mmCIF file of C-alpha atoms in Angstrom:
data_model
loop_
_atom_site.group_PDB
_atom_site.id
_atom_site.type_symbol
_atom_site.label_atom_id
_atom_site.label_comp_id
_atom_site.label_asym_id
_atom_site.label_seq_id
_atom_site.Cartn_x
_atom_site.Cartn_y
_atom_site.Cartn_z
ATOM 1 C CA MET A 300 11.293 -30.457 -2.899
ATOM 2 C CA SER A 301 14.532 -30.258 -4.652
ATOM 3 C CA SER A 302 17.617 -29.018 -2.872
ATOM 4 C CA SER A 303 18.156 -25.926 -5.208
ATOM 5 C CA TYR A 304 14.324 -24.873 -4.482
ATOM 6 C CA GLN A 305 14.914 -25.098 -0.802
ATOM 7 C CA ASP A 306 18.106 -23.109 -0.980
ATOM 8 C CA GLU A 307 16.570 -20.386 -3.133
ATOM 9 C CA LEU A 308 13.515 -20.316 -0.630
ATOM 10 C CA LYS A 309 15.961 -19.904 2.347
ATOM 11 C CA ALA A 310 17.985 -17.207 0.362
ATOM 12 C CA LYS A 311 14.776 -15.041 -0.241
ATOM 13 C CA ALA A 312 13.622 -15.681 3.455
ATOM 14 C CA ASP A 313 16.937 -14.575 4.769
ATOM 15 C CA GLN A 314 16.833 -11.341 2.313
ATOM 16 C CA ALA A 315 13.341 -10.717 3.546
ATOM 17 C CA LEU A 316 14.509 -10.868 7.041
ATOM 18 C CA ASP A 317 17.633 -8.579 6.549
ATOM 19 C CA ILE A 318 15.422 -6.105 4.946
ATOM 20 C CA GLY A 319 12.961 -6.178 7.857
ATOM 21 C CA LYS A 320 15.728 -5.519 10.184
ATOM 22 C CA ASP A 321 16.781 -2.461 8.250
ATOM 23 C CA ALA A 322 13.151 -1.304 7.925
ATOM 24 C CA VAL A 323 12.320 -1.555 11.814
ATOM 25 C CA TYR A 324 15.237 1.078 12.460
ATOM 26 C CA SER A 325 13.918 3.450 9.741
ATOM 27 C CA HIS A 326 10.899 5.761 10.355
ATOM 28 C CA GLY A 327 9.216 4.797 7.045
ATOM 29 C CA TRP A 328 6.625 2.791 8.929
ATOM 30 C CA THR A 329 5.275 5.901 10.484
ATOM 31 C CA TYR A 330 4.126 7.709 7.562
ATOM 32 C CA PRO A 331 1.064 5.422 6.937
ATOM 33 C CA LEU A 332 0.001 6.063 10.342
ATOM 34 C CA GLN A 333 0.583 9.885 9.757
ATOM 35 C CA GLY A 334 -1.609 9.674 6.634
ATOM 36 C CA ILE A 335 -4.414 8.536 8.958
ATOM 37 C CA TYR A 336 -4.097 11.676 11.187
ATOM 38 C CA TYR A 337 -3.359 14.129 8.376
ATOM 39 C CA THR A 338 -6.531 12.737 6.545
ATOM 40 C CA LEU A 339 -8.879 13.152 9.633
ATOM 41 C CA THR A 340 -7.496 16.561 10.369
ATOM 42 C CA HIS A 341 -7.450 18.314 7.172
ATOM 43 C CA ASN A 342 -10.583 19.169 5.479
ATOM 44 C CA SER A 343 -8.892 19.482 2.174
ATOM 45 C CA VAL A 344 -8.312 15.847 2.292
ATOM 46 C CA TRP A 345 -10.996 14.457 4.198
ATOM 47 C CA LYS A 346 -14.078 16.196 2.796
ATOM 48 C CA PRO A 347 -13.940 14.801 -0.857
ATOM 49 C CA LEU A 348 -13.492 11.144 0.674
ATOM 50 C CA LYS A 349 -16.445 11.062 3.136
ATOM 51 C CA SER A 350 -18.851 10.357 0.305
ATOM 52 C CA GLN A 351 -16.679 7.490 -1.111
ATOM 53 C CA LEU A 352 -16.134 5.578 2.150
ATOM 54 C CA LEU A 353 -19.576 4.289 2.834
ATOM 55 C CA PRO A 354 -19.950 2.120 -0.516
ATOM 56 C CA ARG A 355 -16.356 1.156 -0.276
ATOM 57 C CA MET A 356 -16.864 -0.131 3.373
ATOM 58 C CA THR A 357 -20.351 -1.774 2.510
ATOM 59 C CA LEU A 358 -18.613 -3.691 -0.303
ATOM 60 C CA ALA A 359 -15.763 -4.735 1.970
ATOM 61 C CA ALA A 360 -18.182 -5.706 4.733
ATOM 62 C CA ALA A 361 -20.230 -7.867 2.255
ATOM 63 C CA VAL A 362 -17.143 -9.575 0.750
ATOM 64 C CA LEU A 363 -16.018 -10.393 4.467
ATOM 65 C CA VAL A 364 -19.290 -11.798 5.421
ATOM 66 C CA VAL A 365 -19.367 -14.101 2.167
ATOM 67 C CA LEU A 366 -15.795 -15.372 2.558
ATOM 68 C CA PHE A 367 -16.087 -15.915 6.233
ATOM 69 C CA THR A 368 -19.325 -17.810 5.851
ATOM 70 C CA PHE A 369 -18.452 -20.064 2.905
ATOM 71 C CA ALA A 370 -14.480 -20.096 2.701
ATOM 72 C CA TYR A 371 -13.078 -19.708 6.224
ATOM 73 C CA VAL A 372 -14.278 -23.048 7.731
ATOM 74 C CA PRO A 373 -13.065 -25.257 4.685
ATOM 75 C CA GLN A 374 -9.746 -23.534 4.530
ATOM 76 C CA ALA A 375 -9.347 -23.720 8.358
ATOM 77 C CA LEU A 376 -9.980 -27.315 8.311
ATOM 78 C CA ALA A 377 -7.639 -28.020 5.412
ATOM 79 C CA LEU A 378 -4.837 -26.044 7.075
ATOM 80 C CA SER A 379 -5.400 -27.950 10.482
ATOM 81 C CA PHE A 380 -3.712 -30.840 8.700
ATOM 82 C CA VAL A 381 -0.709 -28.666 8.111
ATOM 83 C CA SER A 382 -0.631 -26.541 11.199
ATOM 84 C CA GLY A 383 -2.638 -28.734 13.671
ATOM 85 C CA PRO A 384 -4.716 -26.716 16.084
ATOM 86 C CA PHE A 385 -3.202 -23.455 14.608
ATOM 87 C CA GLY A 386 -5.023 -24.029 11.323
ATOM 88 C CA PHE A 387 -8.072 -21.968 12.493
ATOM 89 C CA ILE A 388 -5.944 -19.028 13.276
ATOM 90 C CA THR A 389 -3.641 -19.365 10.097
ATOM 91 C CA ALA A 390 -6.784 -19.307 8.099
ATOM 92 C CA VAL A 391 -7.460 -15.655 9.175
ATOM 93 C CA PRO A 392 -4.774 -13.758 7.432
ATOM 94 C CA ILE A 393 -5.347 -16.036 4.397
ATOM 95 C CA VAL A 394 -9.072 -15.051 4.110
ATOM 96 C CA LEU A 395 -8.379 -11.381 4.931
ATOM 97 C CA SER A 396 -5.749 -11.347 1.990
ATOM 98 C CA GLU A 397 -8.416 -13.063 -0.327
ATOM 99 C CA ALA A 398 -10.960 -10.378 0.828
ATOM 100 C CA ASN A 399 -8.361 -7.688 -0.041
ATOM 101 C CA ILE A 400 -7.797 -8.835 -3.431
ATOM 102 C CA LEU A 401 -11.499 -9.535 -4.199
ATOM 103 C CA VAL A 402 -12.416 -5.938 -2.884
ATOM 104 C CA ASN A 403 -9.833 -4.344 -5.254
ATOM 105 C CA PHE A 404 -11.281 -6.127 -8.219
ATOM 106 C CA LEU A 405 -14.969 -5.231 -7.348
ATOM 107 C CA SER A 406 -14.048 -1.653 -6.459
ATOM 108 C CA VAL A 407 -13.529 -0.911 -9.948
ATOM 109 C CA PHE A 408 -17.163 -0.232 -10.448
ATOM 110 C CA LEU A 409 -16.694 2.666 -7.549
ATOM 111 C CA GLU A 410 -15.578 6.154 -8.123
ATOM 112 C CA ASP A 411 -12.438 7.203 -6.486
ATOM 113 C CA LYS A 412 -10.143 10.349 -6.301
ATOM 114 C CA MET A 413 -6.887 8.562 -5.503
ATOM 115 C CA ASP A 414 -5.225 10.382 -8.407
ATOM 116 C CA LEU A 415 -5.977 13.814 -6.602
ATOM 117 C CA LEU A 416 -5.029 12.847 -3.062
ATOM 118 C CA PHE A 417 -1.066 12.812 -3.633
ATOM 119 C CA ASP A 418 -1.037 16.281 -5.406
ATOM 120 C CA THR A 419 -3.340 17.708 -2.934
ATOM 121 C CA VAL A 420 -1.077 16.916 -0.083
ATOM 122 C CA LEU A 421 2.011 18.267 -1.904
ATOM 123 C CA LEU A 422 0.103 21.385 -2.664
ATOM 124 C CA ASP A 423 -0.872 21.712 0.990
ATOM 125 C CA LYS A 424 2.784 21.304 1.823
ATOM 126 C CA GLY A 425 3.732 24.155 -0.629
ATOM 127 C CA LEU A 426 5.195 22.107 -3.325
ATOM 128 C CA THR A 427 3.315 23.882 -6.253
ATOM 129 C CA GLU A 428 6.171 24.024 -8.493
ATOM 130 C CA LEU A 429 6.904 20.321 -8.167
ATOM 131 C CA VAL A 430 3.193 19.536 -8.753
ATOM 132 C CA GLN A 431 3.332 21.657 -11.848
ATOM 133 C CA HIS A 432 5.510 18.943 -13.558
ATOM 134 C CA GLY A 433 2.521 16.727 -13.772
ATOM 135 C CA ARG A 434 -0.566 19.061 -13.409
ATOM 136 C CA GLU A 435 -1.800 22.233 -14.637
ATOM 137 C CA ILE A 436 -2.617 24.467 -11.739
ATOM 138 C CA ARG A 437 -5.063 27.091 -11.998
ATOM 139 C CA ARG A 438 -3.254 30.195 -10.572
ATOM 140 C CA GLY A 439 -5.194 32.420 -8.088
ATOM 141 C CA SER A 440 -7.591 29.806 -7.166
ATOM 142 C CA GLY A 441 -5.734 28.884 -4.024
ATOM 143 C CA LYS A 442 -6.757 25.387 -4.795
ATOM 144 C CA SER A 443 -5.653 22.312 -6.482
ATOM 145 C CA ALA A 444 -8.107 22.539 -9.341
ATOM 146 C CA ALA A 445 -6.575 20.944 -12.458
ATOM 147 C CA THR A 446 -7.692 21.584 -15.914
ATOM 148 C CA ALA A 447 -5.203 18.975 -17.459
ATOM 149 C CA MET A 448 -3.341 16.138 -16.073
ATOM 150 C CA LYS A 449 -0.176 14.860 -17.877
ATOM 151 C CA ALA A 450 -0.722 11.493 -15.737
ATOM 152 C CA LYS A 451 -2.877 10.503 -12.896
ATOM 153 C CA LEU A 452 -1.191 9.404 -9.697
ATOM 154 C CA THR A 453 -2.422 5.750 -10.092
ATOM 155 C CA SER A 454 -5.430 4.008 -10.986
ATOM 156 C CA LYS A 455 -7.227 2.148 -8.334
ATOM 157 C CA PHE A 456 -5.323 -1.173 -9.328
ATOM 158 C CA SER A 457 -1.913 0.366 -9.130
ATOM 159 C CA ARG A 458 -1.443 -1.177 -5.677
ATOM 160 C CA PHE A 459 -2.147 -4.447 -7.329
ATOM 161 C CA SER A 460 -0.408 -4.415 -10.771
ATOM 162 C CA PRO A 461 -0.276 -7.653 -12.582
ATOM 163 C CA GLU A 462 3.219 -8.219 -11.336
ATOM 164 C CA ALA A 463 2.337 -7.250 -7.680
ATOM 165 C CA LEU A 464 -1.132 -9.156 -7.786
ATOM 166 C CA ILE A 465 0.614 -12.457 -8.911
ATOM 167 C CA ARG A 466 3.369 -11.774 -6.057
ATOM 168 C CA TYR A 467 0.565 -11.040 -3.604
ATOM 169 C CA ILE A 468 -1.249 -14.295 -4.499
ATOM 170 C CA LEU A 469 1.899 -16.486 -4.637
ATOM 171 C CA THR A 470 2.947 -15.380 -1.236
ATOM 172 C CA ILE A 471 -0.299 -15.958 0.529
ATOM 173 C CA PRO A 472 0.831 -19.579 1.322
ATOM 174 C CA LEU A 473 3.660 -18.067 3.458
ATOM 175 C CA ASN A 474 1.004 -17.625 6.270
ATOM 176 C CA LEU A 475 0.978 -21.418 6.467
ATOM 177 C CA ILE A 476 4.365 -21.154 8.236
ATOM 178 C CA PRO A 477 3.768 -20.913 12.064
ATOM 179 C CA ALA A 478 5.142 -17.702 13.679
ATOM 180 C CA VAL A 479 7.061 -16.293 10.855
ATOM 181 C CA GLY A 480 5.066 -16.808 7.754
ATOM 182 C CA THR A 481 2.912 -13.927 8.168
ATOM 183 C CA MET A 482 5.897 -11.688 9.003
ATOM 184 C CA LEU A 483 7.564 -12.839 5.782
ATOM 185 C CA PHE A 484 4.283 -12.278 3.651
ATOM 186 C CA ILE A 485 4.080 -8.683 4.983
ATOM 187 C CA ILE A 486 7.636 -7.987 4.472
ATOM 188 C CA LEU A 487 7.900 -9.528 0.959
ATOM 189 C CA ASN A 488 4.878 -7.659 -0.303
ATOM 190 C CA GLY A 489 5.795 -4.514 1.457
ATOM 191 C CA GLN A 490 9.181 -4.572 -0.270
ATOM 192 C CA LYS A 491 7.314 -3.794 -3.647
ATOM 193 C CA ALA A 492 4.463 -1.796 -2.294
ATOM 194 C CA GLY A 493 6.600 0.928 -0.966
ATOM 195 C CA PRO A 494 8.144 2.126 -4.278
ATOM 196 C CA ARG A 495 4.670 1.943 -5.926
ATOM 197 C CA PHE A 496 3.152 4.456 -3.521
ATOM 198 C CA LEU A 497 6.221 6.757 -4.362
ATOM 199 C CA ALA A 498 5.630 6.295 -8.306
ATOM 200 C CA ARG A 499 3.907 9.761 -8.542
ATOM 201 C CA TYR A 500 6.713 11.603 -6.799
ATOM 202 C CA PHE A 501 9.363 9.973 -9.129
ATOM 203 C CA GLN A 502 7.300 11.031 -12.059
ATOM 204 C CA LEU A 503 7.012 14.559 -10.862
ATOM 205 C CA LYS A 504 10.782 14.627 -10.241
ATOM 206 C CA GLN A 505 11.122 13.369 -13.798
ATOM 207 C CA TYR A 506 13.549 10.635 -12.786
ATOM 208 C CA SER A 507 14.778 8.270 -15.457
ATOM 209 C CA ASP A 508 14.385 4.605 -14.796
ATOM 210 C CA GLN A 509 18.107 4.280 -13.835
ATOM 211 C CA VAL A 510 17.887 7.155 -11.263
ATOM 212 C CA LYS A 511 14.594 5.842 -9.802
ATOM 213 C CA ALA A 512 16.219 2.421 -9.430
ATOM 214 C CA GLN A 513 19.063 3.966 -7.666
ATOM 215 C CA GLN A 514 16.604 6.050 -5.335
ATOM 216 C CA ILE A 515 14.628 3.001 -4.549
ATOM 217 C CA GLU A 516 17.944 0.853 -3.712
ATOM 218 C CA ARG A 517 19.179 3.583 -1.586
ATOM 219 C CA LYS A 518 16.049 3.852 0.541
ATOM 220 C CA THR A 519 15.065 0.050 0.419
ATOM 221 C CA GLY A 520 14.685 -0.148 4.237
ATOM 222 C CA ALA A 521 12.523 2.798 4.748
ATOM 223 C CA LEU A 522 10.419 2.071 1.632
ATOM 224 C CA THR A 523 10.000 -1.451 2.674
ATOM 225 C CA ALA A 524 8.852 -0.246 6.338
ATOM 226 C CA PHE A 525 6.295 2.036 4.690
ATOM 227 C CA GLY A 526 5.026 -0.794 2.355
ATOM 228 C CA ALA A 527 4.825 -3.406 5.069
ATOM 229 C CA MET A 528 2.826 -1.026 7.123
ATOM 230 C CA THR A 529 0.552 -0.463 4.348
ATOM 231 C CA VAL A 530 0.120 -4.142 3.874
ATOM 232 C CA VAL A 531 -0.818 -4.589 7.636
ATOM 233 C CA LEU A 532 -3.357 -1.792 7.387
ATOM 234 C CA ASN A 533 -4.948 -3.352 4.278
ATOM 235 C CA LEU A 534 -5.588 -6.427 6.180
ATOM 236 C CA VAL A 535 -7.681 -4.777 8.705
ATOM 237 C CA PRO A 536 -11.380 -5.623 7.974
ATOM 238 C CA VAL A 537 -13.565 -2.802 6.376
ATOM 239 C CA ALA A 538 -11.375 -0.033 7.771
ATOM 240 C CA ASN A 539 -8.904 -0.954 5.047
ATOM 241 C CA GLN A 540 -11.053 0.920 2.901
ATOM 242 C CA LEU A 541 -9.999 4.146 4.558
ATOM 243 C CA PHE A 542 -6.441 3.160 4.778
ATOM 244 C CA THR A 543 -6.414 2.795 0.981
ATOM 245 C CA TYR A 544 -6.715 6.542 0.727
ATOM 246 C CA THR A 545 -4.816 7.246 3.825
ATOM 247 C CA ASN A 546 -1.781 5.287 2.798
ATOM 248 C CA ILE A 547 -1.477 7.636 -0.394
ATOM 249 C CA VAL A 548 -1.840 10.622 1.902
ATOM 250 C CA GLY A 549 1.204 9.011 4.018
ATOM 251 C CA ALA A 550 3.152 8.625 0.828
ATOM 252 C CA ALA A 551 2.714 12.168 -0.125
ATOM 253 C CA LEU A 552 3.933 13.370 3.290
ATOM 254 C CA LEU A 553 6.943 11.065 2.869
ATOM 255 C CA ALA A 554 7.664 12.640 -0.488
ATOM 256 C CA ALA A 555 7.267 16.163 0.863
ATOM 257 C CA ASP A 556 9.875 15.122 3.648
ATOM 258 C CA MET A 557 12.154 13.670 0.938
ATOM 259 C CA GLU A 558 11.821 16.776 -1.170
ATOM 260 C CA ALA A 559 12.536 18.943 1.876
ATOM 261 C CA GLY A 560 15.650 16.959 2.694
ATOM 262 C CA SER A 561 14.356 16.286 6.231
ATOM 263 C CA SER A 562 12.866 12.672 5.939
ATOM 264 C CA LYS A 563 13.594 10.821 9.121
ATOM 265 C CA GLY A 564 15.578 7.879 8.639
ATOM 266 C CA MET A 565 16.042 8.458 4.941
#
């Protein structure tokens, strides 16, 4: 390994650790957890999701069984040459990451309503005027019924855009590093995941690319904390299919607090 590459890798690691410290002191990491509670306690969000969870969880369970049956042991044995007896432990987050990627690809064949969740929560929070920047609201219905969408919140692959997917795959080997490797994997991917979850909010605010970049830079710690928690939740076997939705709900709650000017730690 060349000296310049080692220096670059060390600089990236130091940057990730600095951002991680900042993220810990913010409250951004609580919003994905708030999203879980909000989803389970608000019928406007939970009711449309119930029918979608069973096929998604079934798919996730099937993928996990296949990977842990055919891919876990070979990878664990290979990693044992690098990590010694920790190879069988190190292989777990790697296989879970691989399962997460595979499930996201396969879920393209399943229906989802992710594009509705963000706006639904904002409407629940009374932010109708903001939502109208990106969705036509049927007045008098008292619901979020939309007859025309200027742009959806996100496709099911927005959490893994080509750039994000490549980053995710390239950082999986960080799990090979004992003790700190998985933490670096979570922070580096969380750093990019946080802003993506707020893409709809920035769109509704009609921010220019320059203003959006300034907002993201100013809130790097909190957004990294939010994104890191979503990465952690997405590694939870099977239940991560529920968290896929609750993370979006959490992002909408964060956006609502940002809009109200009362977001903790922001």
